[in-house]
PDB file of N, CA and C in Angstrom:
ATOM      1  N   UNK A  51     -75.822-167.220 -69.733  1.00  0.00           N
ATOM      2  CA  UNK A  51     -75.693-166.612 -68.425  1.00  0.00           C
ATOM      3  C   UNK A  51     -74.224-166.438 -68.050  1.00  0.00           C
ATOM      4  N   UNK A  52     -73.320-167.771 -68.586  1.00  0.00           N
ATOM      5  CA  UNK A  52     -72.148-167.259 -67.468  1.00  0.00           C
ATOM      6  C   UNK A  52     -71.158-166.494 -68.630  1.00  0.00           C
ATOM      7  N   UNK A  53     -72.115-165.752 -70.083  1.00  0.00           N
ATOM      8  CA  UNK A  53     -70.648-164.853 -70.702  1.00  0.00           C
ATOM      9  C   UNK A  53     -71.356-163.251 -70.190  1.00  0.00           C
ATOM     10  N   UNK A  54     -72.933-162.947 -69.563  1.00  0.00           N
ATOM     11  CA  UNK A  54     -72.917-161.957 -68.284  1.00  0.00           C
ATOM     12  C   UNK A  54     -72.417-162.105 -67.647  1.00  0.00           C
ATOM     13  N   UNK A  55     -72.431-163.077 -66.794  1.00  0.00           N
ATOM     14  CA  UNK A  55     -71.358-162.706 -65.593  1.00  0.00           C
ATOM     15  C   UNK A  55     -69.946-162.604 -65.481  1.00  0.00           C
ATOM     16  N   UNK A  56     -69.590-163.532 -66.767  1.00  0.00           N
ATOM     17  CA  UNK A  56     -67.891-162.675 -66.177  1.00  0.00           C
ATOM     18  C   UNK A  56     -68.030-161.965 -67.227  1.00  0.00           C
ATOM     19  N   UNK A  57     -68.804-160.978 -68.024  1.00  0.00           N
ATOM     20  CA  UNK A  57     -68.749-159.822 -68.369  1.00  0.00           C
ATOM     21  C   UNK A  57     -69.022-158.515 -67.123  1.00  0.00           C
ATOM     22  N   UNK A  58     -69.867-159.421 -66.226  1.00  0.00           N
ATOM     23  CA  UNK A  58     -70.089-157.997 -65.068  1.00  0.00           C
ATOM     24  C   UNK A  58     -69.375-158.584 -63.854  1.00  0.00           C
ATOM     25  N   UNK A  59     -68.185-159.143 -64.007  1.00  0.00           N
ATOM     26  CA  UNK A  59     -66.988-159.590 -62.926  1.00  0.00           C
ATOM     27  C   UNK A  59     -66.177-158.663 -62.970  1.00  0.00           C
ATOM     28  N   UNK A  60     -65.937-157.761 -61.444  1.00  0.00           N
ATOM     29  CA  UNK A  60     -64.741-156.374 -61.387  1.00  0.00           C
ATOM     30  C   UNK A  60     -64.001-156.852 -60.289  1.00  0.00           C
ATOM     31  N   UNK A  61     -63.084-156.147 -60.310  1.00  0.00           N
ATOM     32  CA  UNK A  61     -62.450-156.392 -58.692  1.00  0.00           C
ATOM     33  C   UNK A  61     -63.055-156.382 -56.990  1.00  0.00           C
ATOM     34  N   UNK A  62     -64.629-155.693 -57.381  1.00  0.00           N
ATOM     35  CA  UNK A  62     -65.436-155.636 -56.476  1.00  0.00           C
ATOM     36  C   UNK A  62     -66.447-156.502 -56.350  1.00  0.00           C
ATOM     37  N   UNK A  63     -66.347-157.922 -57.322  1.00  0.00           N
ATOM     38  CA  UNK A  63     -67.460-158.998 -57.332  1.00  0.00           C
ATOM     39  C   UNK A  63     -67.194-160.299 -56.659  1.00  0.00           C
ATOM     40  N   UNK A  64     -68.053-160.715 -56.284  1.00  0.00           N
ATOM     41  CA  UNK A  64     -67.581-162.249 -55.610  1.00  0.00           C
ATOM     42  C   UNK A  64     -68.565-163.013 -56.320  1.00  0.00           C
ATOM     43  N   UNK A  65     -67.651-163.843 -57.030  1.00  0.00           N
ATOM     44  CA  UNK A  65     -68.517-165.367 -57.795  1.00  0.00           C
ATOM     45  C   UNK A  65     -68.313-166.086 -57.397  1.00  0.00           C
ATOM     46  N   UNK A  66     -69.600-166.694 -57.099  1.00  0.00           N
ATOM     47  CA  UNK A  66     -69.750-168.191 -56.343  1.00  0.00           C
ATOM     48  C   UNK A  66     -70.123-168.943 -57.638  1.00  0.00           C
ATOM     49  N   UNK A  67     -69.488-170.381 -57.807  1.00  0.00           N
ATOM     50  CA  UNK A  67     -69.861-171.296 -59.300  1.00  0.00           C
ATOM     51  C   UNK A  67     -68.596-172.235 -58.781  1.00  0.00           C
ATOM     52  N   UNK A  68     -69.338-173.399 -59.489  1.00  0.00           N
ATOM     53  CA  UNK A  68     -68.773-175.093 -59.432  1.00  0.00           C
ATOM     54  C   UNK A  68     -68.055-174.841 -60.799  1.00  0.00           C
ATOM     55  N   UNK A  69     -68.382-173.639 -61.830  1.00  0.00           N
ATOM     56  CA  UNK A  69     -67.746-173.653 -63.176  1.00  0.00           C
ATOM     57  C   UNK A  69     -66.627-173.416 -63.229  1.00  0.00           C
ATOM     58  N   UNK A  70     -65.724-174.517 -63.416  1.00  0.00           N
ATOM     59  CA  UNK A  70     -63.812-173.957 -63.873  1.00  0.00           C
ATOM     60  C   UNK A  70     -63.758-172.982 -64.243  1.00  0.00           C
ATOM     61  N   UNK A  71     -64.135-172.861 -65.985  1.00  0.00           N
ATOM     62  CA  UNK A  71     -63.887-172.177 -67.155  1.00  0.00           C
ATOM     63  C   UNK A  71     -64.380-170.557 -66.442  1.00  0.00           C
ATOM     64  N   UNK A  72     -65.961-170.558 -66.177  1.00  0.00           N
ATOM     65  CA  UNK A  72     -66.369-169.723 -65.727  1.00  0.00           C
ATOM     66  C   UNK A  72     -65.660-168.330 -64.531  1.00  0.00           C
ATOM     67  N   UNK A  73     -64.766-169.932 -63.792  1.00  0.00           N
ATOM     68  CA  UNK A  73     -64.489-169.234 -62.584  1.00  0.00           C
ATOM     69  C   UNK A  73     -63.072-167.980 -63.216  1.00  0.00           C
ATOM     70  N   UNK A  74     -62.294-169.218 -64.088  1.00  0.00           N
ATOM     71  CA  UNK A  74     -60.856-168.265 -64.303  1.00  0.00           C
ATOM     72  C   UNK A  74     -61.689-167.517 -65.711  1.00  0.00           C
ATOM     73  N   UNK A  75     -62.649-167.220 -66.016  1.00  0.00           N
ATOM     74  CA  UNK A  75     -63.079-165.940 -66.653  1.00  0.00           C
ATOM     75  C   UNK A  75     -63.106-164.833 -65.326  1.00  0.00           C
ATOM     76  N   UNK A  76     -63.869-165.312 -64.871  1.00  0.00           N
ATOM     77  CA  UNK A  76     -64.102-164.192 -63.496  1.00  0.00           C
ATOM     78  C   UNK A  76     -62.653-163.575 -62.725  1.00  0.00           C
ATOM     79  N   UNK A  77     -61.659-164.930 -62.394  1.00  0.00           N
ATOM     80  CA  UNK A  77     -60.455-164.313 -61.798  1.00  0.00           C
ATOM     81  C   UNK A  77     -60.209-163.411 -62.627  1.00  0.00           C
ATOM     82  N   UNK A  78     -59.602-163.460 -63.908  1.00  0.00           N
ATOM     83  CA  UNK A  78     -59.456-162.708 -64.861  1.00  0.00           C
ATOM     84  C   UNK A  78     -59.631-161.166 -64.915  1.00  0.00           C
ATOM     85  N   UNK A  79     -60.741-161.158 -64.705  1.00  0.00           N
ATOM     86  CA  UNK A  79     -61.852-160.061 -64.914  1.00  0.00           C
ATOM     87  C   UNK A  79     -61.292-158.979 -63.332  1.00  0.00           C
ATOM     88  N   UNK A  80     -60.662-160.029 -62.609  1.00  0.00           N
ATOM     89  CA  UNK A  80     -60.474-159.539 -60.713  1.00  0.00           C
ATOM     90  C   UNK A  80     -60.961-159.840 -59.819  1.00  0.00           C
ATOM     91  N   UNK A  81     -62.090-160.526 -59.958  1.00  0.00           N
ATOM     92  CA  UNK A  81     -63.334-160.935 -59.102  1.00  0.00           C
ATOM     93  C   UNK A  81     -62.039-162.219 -57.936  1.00  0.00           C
ATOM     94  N   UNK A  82     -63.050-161.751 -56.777  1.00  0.00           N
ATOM     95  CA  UNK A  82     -63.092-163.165 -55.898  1.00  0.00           C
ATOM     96  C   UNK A  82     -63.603-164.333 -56.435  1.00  0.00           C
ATOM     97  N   UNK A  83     -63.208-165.689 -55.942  1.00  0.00           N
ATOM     98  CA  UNK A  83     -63.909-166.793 -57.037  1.00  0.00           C
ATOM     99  C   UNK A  83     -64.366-167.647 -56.101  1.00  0.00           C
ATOM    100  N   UNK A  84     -65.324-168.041 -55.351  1.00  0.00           N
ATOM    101  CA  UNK A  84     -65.182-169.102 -54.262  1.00  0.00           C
ATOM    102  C   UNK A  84     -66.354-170.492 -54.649  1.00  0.00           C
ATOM    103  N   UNK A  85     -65.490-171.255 -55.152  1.00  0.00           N
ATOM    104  CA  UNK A  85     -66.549-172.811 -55.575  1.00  0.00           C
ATOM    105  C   UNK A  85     -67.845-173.174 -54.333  1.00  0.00           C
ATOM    106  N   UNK A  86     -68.234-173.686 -55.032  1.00  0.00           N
ATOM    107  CA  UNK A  86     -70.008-173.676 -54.249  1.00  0.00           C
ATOM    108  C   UNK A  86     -69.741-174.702 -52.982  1.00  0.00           C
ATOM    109  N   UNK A  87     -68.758-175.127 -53.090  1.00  0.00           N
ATOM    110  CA  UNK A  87     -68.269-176.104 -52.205  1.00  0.00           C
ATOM    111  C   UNK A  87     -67.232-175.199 -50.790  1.00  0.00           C
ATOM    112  N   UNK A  88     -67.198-174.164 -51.069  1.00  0.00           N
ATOM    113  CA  UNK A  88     -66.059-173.119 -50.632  1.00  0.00           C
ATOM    114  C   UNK A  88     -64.767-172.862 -50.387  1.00  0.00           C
ATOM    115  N   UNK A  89     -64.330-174.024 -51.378  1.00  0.00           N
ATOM    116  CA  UNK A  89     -62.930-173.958 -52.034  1.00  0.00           C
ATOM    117  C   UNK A  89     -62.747-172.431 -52.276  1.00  0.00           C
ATOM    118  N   UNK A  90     -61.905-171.774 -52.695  1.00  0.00           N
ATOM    119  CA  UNK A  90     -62.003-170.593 -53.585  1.00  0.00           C
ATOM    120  C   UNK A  90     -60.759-171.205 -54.617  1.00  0.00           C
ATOM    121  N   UNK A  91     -60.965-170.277 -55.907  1.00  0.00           N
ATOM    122  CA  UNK A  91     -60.359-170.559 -56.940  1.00  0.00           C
ATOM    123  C   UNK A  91     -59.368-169.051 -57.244  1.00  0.00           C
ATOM    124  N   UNK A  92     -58.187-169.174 -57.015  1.00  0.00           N
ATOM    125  CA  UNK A  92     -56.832-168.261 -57.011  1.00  0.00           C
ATOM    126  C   UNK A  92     -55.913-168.274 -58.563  1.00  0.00           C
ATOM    127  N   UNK A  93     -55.680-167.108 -58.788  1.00  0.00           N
ATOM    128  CA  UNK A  93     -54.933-167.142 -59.755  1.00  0.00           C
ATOM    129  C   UNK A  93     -53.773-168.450 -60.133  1.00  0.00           C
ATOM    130  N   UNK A  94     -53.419-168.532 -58.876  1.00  0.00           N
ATOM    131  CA  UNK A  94     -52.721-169.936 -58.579  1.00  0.00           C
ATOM    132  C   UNK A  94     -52.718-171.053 -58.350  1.00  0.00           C
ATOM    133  N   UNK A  95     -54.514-171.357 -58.367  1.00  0.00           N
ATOM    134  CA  UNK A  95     -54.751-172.855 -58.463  1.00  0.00           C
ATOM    135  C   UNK A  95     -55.642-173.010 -59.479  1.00  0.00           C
ATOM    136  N   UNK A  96     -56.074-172.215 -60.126  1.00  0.00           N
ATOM    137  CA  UNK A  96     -57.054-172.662 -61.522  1.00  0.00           C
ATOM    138  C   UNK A  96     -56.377-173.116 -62.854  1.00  0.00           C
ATOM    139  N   UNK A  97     -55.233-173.233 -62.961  1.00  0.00           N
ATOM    140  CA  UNK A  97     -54.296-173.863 -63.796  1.00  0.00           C
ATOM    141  C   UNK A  97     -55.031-175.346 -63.570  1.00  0.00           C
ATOM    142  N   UNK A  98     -54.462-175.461 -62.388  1.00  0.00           N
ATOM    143  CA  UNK A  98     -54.663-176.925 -61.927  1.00  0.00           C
ATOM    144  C   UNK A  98     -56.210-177.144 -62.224  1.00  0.00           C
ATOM    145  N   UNK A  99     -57.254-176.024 -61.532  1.00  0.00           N
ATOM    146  CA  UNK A  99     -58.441-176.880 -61.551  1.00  0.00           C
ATOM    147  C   UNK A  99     -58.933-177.303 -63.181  1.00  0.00           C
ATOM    148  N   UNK A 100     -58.135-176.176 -64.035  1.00  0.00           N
ATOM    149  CA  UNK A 100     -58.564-176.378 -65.419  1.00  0.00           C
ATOM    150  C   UNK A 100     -58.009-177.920 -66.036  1.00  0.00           C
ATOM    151  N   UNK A 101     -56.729-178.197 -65.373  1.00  0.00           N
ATOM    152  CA  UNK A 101     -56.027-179.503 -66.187  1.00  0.00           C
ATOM    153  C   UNK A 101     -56.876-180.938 -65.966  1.00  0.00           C
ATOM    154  N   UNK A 102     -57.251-180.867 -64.133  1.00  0.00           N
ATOM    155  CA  UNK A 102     -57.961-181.579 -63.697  1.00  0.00           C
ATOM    156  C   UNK A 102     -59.182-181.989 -64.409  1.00  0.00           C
ATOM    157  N   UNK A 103     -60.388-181.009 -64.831  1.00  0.00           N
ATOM    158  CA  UNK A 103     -60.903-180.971 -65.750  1.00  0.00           C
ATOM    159  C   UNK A 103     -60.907-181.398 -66.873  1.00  0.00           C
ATOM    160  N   UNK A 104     -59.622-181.345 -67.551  1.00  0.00           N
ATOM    161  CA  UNK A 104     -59.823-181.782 -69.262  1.00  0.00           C
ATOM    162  C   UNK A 104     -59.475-183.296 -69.257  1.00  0.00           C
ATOM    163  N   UNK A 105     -58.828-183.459 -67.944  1.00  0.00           N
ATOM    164  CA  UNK A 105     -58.660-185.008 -67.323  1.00  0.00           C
ATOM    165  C   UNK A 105     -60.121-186.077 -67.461  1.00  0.00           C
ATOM    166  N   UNK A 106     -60.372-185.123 -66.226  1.00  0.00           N
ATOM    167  CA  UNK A 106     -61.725-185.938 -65.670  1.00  0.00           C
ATOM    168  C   UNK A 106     -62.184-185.863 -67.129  1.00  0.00           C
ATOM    169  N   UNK A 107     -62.616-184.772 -67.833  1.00  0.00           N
ATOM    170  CA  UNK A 107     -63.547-184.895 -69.403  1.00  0.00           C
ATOM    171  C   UNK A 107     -63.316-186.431 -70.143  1.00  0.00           C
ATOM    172  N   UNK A 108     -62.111-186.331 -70.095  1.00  0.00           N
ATOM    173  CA  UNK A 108     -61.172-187.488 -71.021  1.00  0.00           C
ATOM    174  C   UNK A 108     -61.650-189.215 -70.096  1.00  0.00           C
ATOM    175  N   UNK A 109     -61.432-189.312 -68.812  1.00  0.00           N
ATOM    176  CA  UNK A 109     -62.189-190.010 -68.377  1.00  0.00           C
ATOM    177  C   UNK A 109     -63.367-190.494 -68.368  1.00  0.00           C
ATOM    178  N   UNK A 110     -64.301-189.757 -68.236  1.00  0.00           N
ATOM    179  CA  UNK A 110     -65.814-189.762 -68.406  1.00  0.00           C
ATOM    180  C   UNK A 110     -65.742-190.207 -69.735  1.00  0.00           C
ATOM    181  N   UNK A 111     -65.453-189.611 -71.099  1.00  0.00           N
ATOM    182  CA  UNK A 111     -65.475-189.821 -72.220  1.00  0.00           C
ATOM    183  C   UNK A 111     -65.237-191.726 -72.354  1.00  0.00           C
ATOM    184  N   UNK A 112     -64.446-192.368 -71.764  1.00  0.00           N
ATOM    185  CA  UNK A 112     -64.206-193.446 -72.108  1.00  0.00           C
ATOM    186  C   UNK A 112     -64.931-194.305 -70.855  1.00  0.00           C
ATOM    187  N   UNK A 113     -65.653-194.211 -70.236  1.00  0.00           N
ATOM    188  CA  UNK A 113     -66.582-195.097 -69.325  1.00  0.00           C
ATOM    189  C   UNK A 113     -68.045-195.063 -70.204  1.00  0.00           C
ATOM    190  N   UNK A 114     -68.036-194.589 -71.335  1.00  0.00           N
ATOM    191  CA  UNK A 114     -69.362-194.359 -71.675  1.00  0.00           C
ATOM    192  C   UNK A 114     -71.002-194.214 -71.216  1.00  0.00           C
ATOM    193  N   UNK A 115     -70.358-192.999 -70.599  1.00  0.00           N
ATOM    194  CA  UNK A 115     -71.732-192.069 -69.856  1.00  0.00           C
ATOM    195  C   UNK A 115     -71.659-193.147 -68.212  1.00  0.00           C
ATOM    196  N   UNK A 116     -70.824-193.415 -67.642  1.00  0.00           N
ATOM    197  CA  UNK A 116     -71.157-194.119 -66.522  1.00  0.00           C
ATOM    198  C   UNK A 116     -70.046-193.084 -65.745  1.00  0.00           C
ATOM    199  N   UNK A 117     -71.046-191.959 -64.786  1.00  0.00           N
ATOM    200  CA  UNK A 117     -70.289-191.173 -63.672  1.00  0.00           C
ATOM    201  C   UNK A 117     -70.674-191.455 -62.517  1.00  0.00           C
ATOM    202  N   UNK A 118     -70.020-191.191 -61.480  1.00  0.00           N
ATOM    203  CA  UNK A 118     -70.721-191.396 -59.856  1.00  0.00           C
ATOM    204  C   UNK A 118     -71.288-189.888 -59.530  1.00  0.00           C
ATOM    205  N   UNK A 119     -70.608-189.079 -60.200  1.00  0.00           N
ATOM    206  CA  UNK A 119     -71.090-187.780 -60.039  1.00  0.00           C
ATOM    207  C   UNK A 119     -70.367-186.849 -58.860  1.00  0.00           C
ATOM    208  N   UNK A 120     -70.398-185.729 -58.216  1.00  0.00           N
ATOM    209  CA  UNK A 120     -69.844-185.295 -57.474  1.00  0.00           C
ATOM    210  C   UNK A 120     -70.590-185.564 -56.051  1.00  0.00           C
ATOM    211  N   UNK A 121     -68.814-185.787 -55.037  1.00  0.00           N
ATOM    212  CA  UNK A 121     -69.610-186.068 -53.622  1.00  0.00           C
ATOM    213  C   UNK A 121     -70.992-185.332 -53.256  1.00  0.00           C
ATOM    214  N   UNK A 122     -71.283-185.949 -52.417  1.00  0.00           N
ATOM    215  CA  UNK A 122     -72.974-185.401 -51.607  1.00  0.00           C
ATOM    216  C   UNK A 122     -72.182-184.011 -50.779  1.00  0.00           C
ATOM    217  N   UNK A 123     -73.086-182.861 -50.880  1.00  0.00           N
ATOM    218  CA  UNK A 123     -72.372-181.556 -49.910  1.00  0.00           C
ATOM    219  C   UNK A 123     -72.451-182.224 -48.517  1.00  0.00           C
ATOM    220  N   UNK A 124     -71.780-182.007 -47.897  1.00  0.00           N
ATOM    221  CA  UNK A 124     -71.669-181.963 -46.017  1.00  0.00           C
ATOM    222  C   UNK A 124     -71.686-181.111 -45.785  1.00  0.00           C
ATOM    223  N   UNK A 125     -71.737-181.361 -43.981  1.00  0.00           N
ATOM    224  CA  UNK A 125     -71.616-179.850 -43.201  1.00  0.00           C
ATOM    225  C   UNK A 125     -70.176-179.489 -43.179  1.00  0.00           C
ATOM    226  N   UNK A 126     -69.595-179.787 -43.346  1.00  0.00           N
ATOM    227  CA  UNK A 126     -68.063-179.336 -43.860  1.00  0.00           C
ATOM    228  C   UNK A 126     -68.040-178.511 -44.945  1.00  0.00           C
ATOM    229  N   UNK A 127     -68.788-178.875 -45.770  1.00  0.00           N
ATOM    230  CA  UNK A 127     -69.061-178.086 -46.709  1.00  0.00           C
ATOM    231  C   UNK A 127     -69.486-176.733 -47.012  1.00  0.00           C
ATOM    232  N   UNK A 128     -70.321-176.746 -46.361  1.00  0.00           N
ATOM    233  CA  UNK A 128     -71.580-175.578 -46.064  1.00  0.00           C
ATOM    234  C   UNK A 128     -70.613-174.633 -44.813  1.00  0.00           C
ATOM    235  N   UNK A 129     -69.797-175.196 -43.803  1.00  0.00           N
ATOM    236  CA  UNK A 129     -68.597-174.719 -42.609  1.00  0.00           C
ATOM    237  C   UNK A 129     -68.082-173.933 -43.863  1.00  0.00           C
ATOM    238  N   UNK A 130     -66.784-174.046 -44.793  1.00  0.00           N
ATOM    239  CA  UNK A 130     -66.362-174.125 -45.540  1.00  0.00           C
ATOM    240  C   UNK A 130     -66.598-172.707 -46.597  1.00  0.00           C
ATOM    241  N   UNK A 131     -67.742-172.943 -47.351  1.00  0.00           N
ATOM    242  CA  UNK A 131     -68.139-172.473 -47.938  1.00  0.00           C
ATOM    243  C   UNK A 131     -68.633-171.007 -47.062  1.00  0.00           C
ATOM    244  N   UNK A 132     -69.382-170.972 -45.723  1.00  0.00           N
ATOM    245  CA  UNK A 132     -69.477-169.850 -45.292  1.00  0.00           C
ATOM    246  C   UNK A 132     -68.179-168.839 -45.177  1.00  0.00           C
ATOM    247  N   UNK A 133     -67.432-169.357 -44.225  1.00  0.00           N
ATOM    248  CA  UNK A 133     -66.158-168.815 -44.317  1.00  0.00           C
ATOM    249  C   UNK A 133     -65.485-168.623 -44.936  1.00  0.00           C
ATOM    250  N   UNK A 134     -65.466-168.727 -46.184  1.00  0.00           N
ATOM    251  CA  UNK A 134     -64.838-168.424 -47.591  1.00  0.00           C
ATOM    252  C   UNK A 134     -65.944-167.022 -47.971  1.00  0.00           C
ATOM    253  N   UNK A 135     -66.682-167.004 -47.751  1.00  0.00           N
ATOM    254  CA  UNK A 135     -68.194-165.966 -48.549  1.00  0.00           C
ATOM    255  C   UNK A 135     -67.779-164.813 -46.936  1.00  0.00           C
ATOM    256  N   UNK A 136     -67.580-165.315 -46.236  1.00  0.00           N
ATOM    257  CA  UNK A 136     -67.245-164.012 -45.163  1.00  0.00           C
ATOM    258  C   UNK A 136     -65.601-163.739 -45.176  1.00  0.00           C
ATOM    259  N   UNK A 137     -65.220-163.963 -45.429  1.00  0.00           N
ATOM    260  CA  UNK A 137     -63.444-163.828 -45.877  1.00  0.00           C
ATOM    261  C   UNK A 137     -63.389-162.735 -47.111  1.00  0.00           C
ATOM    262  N   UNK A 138     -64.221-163.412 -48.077  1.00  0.00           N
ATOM    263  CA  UNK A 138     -64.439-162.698 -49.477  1.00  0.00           C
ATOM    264  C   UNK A 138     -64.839-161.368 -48.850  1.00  0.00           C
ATOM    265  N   UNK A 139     -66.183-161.605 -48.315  1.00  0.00           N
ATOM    266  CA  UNK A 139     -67.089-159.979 -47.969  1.00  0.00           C
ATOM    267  C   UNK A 139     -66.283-158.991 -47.362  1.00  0.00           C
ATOM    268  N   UNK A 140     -65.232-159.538 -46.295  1.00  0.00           N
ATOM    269  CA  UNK A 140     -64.687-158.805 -45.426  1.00  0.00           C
ATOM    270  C   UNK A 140     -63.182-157.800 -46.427  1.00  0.00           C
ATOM    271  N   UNK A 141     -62.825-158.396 -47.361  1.00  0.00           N
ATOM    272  CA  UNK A 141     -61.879-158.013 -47.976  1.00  0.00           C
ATOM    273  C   UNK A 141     -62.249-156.666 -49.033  1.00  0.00           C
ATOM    274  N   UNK A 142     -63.336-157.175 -49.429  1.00  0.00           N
ATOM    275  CA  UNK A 142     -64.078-156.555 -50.249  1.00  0.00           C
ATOM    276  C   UNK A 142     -64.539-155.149 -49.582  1.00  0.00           C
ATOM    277  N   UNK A 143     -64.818-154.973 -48.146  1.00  0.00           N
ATOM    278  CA  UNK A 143     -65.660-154.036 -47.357  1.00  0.00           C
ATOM    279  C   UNK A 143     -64.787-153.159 -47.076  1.00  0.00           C
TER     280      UNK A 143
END
């Protein structure tokens, strides 16, 4: 699924995904990127979210399979995340 979608990611798409890798395929591609959390992911911070990543991997790897997993969503979250998805739409329109 996600080598369709950032195969059908243009400058006119908005991807929503918790996926790093996924997401800076999509920037790539031009797309808006906004994490399910409603972070958005910028040419200028997916460096970072990618390093963070091979971090955390490397971590996890040595607790052997013992994660807490990612925070519980809030309404901060869902605040957040709307206004990022109407920011996106509005740019886009």
């Amino acid at each position: 699924a996600d080598d369709w979608i950032a195969e059908q990611a243009t400058h006119r798409s908005v991807v929503i995904t918790a996926d790093i890798l996924l997401a800076d395929r999509c920037l790539k591609a031009g797309a808006i990127v906004i994490g399910n959390n409603g972070k958005p992911f910028t040419s200028s911070s997916i460096g970072g979210a990618i390093a963070t990543r091979a971090i955390m991997a490397d971590l996890r790897a040595g607790m052997d399979g013992i994660t807490g997993g990612p925070a519980p969503f809030a309404k901060a979250d869902r605040s957040r995340f709307l206004q990022a998805l109407d920011e996106a739409l509005v740019r886009l329109g």
